[in-house]
mmCIF file of C-alpha atoms in Angstrom:
data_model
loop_
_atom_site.group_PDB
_atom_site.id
_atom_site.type_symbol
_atom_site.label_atom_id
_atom_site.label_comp_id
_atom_site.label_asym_id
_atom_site.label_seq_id
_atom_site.Cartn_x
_atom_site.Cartn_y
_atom_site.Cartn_z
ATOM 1 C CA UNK A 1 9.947 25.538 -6.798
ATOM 2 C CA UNK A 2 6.060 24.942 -6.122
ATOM 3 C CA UNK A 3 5.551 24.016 -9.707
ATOM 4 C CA UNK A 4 8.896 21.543 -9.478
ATOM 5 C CA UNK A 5 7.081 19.780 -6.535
ATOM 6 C CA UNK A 6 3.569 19.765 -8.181
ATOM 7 C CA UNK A 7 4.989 18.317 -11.280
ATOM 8 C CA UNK A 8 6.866 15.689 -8.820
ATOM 9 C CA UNK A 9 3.471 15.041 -7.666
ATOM 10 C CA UNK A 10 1.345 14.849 -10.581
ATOM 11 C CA UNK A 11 4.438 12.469 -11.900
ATOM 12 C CA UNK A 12 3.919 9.575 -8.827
ATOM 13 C CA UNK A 13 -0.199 9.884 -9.284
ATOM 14 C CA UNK A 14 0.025 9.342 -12.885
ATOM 15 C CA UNK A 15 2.664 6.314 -12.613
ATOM 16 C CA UNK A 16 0.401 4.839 -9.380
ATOM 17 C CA UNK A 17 -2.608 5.361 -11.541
ATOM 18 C CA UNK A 18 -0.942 2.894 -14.315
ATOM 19 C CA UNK A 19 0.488 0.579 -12.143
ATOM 20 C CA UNK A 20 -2.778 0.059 -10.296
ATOM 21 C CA UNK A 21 -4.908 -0.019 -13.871
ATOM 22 C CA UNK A 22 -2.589 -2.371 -15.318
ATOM 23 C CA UNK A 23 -2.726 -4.742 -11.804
ATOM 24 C CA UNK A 24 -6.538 -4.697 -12.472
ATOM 25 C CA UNK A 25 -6.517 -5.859 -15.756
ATOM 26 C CA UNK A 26 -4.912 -9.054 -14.777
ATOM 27 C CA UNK A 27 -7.178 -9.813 -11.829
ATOM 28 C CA UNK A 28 -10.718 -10.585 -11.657
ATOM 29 C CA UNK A 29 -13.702 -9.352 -9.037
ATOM 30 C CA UNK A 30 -13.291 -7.486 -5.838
ATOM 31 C CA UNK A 31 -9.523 -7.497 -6.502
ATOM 32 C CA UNK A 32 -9.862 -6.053 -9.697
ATOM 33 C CA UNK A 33 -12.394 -3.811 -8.705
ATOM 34 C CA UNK A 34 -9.738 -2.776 -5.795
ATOM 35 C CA UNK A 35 -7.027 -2.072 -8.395
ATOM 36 C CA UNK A 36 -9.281 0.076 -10.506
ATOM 37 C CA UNK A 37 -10.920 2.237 -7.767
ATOM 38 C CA UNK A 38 -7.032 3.062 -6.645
ATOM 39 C CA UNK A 39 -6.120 3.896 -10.167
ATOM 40 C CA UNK A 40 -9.157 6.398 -10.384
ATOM 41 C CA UNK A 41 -8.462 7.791 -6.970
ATOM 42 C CA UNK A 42 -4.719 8.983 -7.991
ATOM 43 C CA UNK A 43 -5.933 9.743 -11.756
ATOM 44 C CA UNK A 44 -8.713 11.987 -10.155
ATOM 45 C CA UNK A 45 -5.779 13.429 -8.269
ATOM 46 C CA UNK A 46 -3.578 14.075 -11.024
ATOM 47 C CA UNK A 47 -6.187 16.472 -12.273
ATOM 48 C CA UNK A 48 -7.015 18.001 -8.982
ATOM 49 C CA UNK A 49 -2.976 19.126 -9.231
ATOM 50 C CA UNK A 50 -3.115 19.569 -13.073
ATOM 51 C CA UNK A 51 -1.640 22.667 -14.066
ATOM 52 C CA UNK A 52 -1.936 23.124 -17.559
ATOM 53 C CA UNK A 53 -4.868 21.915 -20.335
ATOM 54 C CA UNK A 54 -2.550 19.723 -22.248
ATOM 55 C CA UNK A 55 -2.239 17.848 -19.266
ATOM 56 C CA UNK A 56 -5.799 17.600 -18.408
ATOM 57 C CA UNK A 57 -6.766 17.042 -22.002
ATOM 58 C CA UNK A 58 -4.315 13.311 -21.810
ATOM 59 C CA UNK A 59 -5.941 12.484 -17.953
ATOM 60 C CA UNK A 60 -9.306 12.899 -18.923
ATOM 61 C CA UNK A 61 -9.976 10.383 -21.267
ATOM 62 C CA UNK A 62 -7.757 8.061 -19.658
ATOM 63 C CA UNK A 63 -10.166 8.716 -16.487
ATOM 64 C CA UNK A 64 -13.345 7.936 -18.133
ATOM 65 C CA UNK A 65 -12.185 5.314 -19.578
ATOM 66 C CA UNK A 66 -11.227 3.560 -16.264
ATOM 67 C CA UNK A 67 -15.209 4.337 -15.437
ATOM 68 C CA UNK A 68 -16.380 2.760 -17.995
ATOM 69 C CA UNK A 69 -13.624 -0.621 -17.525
ATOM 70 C CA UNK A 70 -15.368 -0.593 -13.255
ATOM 71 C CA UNK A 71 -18.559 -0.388 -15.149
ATOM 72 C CA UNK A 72 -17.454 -3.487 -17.413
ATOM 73 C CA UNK A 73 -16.721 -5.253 -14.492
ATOM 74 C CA UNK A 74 -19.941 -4.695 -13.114
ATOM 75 C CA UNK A 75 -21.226 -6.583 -16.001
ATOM 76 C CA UNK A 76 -18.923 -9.685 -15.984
ATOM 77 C CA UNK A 77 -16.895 -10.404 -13.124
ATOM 78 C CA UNK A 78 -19.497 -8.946 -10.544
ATOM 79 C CA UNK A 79 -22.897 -9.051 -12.411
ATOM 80 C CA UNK A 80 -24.043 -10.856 -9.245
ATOM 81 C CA UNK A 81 -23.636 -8.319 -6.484
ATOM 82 C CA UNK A 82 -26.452 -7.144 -4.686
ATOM 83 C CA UNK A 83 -25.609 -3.685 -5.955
ATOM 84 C CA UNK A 84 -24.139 -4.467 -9.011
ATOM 85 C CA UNK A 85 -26.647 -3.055 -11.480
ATOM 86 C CA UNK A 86 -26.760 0.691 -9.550
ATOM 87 C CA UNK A 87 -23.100 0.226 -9.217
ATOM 88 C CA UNK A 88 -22.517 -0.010 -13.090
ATOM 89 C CA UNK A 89 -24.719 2.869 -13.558
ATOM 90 C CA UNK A 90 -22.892 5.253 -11.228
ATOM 91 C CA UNK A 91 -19.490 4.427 -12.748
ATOM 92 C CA UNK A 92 -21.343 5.124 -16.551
ATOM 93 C CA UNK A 93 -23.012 8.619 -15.228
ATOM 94 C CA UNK A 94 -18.961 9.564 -13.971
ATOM 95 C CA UNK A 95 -17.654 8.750 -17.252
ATOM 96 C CA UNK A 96 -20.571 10.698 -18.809
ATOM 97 C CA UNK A 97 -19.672 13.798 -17.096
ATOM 98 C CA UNK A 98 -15.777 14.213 -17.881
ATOM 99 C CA UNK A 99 -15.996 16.753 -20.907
ATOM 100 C CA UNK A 100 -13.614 17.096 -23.741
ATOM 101 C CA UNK A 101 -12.333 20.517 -24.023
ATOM 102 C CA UNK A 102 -15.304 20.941 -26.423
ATOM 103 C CA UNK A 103 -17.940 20.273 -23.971
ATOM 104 C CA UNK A 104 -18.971 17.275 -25.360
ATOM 105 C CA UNK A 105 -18.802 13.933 -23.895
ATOM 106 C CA UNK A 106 -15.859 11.192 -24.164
ATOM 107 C CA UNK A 107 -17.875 8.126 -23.956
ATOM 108 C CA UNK A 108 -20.872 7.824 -26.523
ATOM 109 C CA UNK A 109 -24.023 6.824 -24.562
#
């Protein structure tokens, strides 16, 4: 029954993560910024309670890509934060460092 409850559980993360990704894309600044960082937090833990590669191999590149939408926003929406430019960096150096199961990369830098 543990994997029955873990699959339960990787099911809700992966459905919040959506819902929360999709609310972002219709909202602009600090609430879409808010949207996205919840999406990330329940795709990051879908893979923390990933079982199984195929799995992992569909939640990473939908993870790196929600970096690299954060770092977007960075560039629009909030371009005129304080932090905005280090901010956009850390969210590019995150999506950088999720791998493909060949090692490489899933964003081009």
């Amino acid at each position: 029954e543990q994997t029955g409850a873990s699959e339960d559980t990787l099911a809700y993360h992966e459905t919040r993560s959506n819902l929360y990704l999709y609310t972002g894309q219709l909202c602009m600044e600090h609430e879409a910024l808010q949207a996205y960082q919840h999406g990330i937090q329940s795709l990051e833990a879908c893979l923390n309670i990933a079982m199984d590669e195929e799995t992992e191999k569909t939640l990473r590149p939908k993870l790196s890509g929600a970096y690299c939408t954060v770092a977007e926003l960075y560039l629009t929406d909030l371009c005129y934060e304080d932090n905005a430019e280090t901010e956009c960096e850390s969210y590019l150096e995150k999506a950088l460092q999720i791998k493909d199961v060949d090692g490489e990369p899933l964003v081009d830098a």
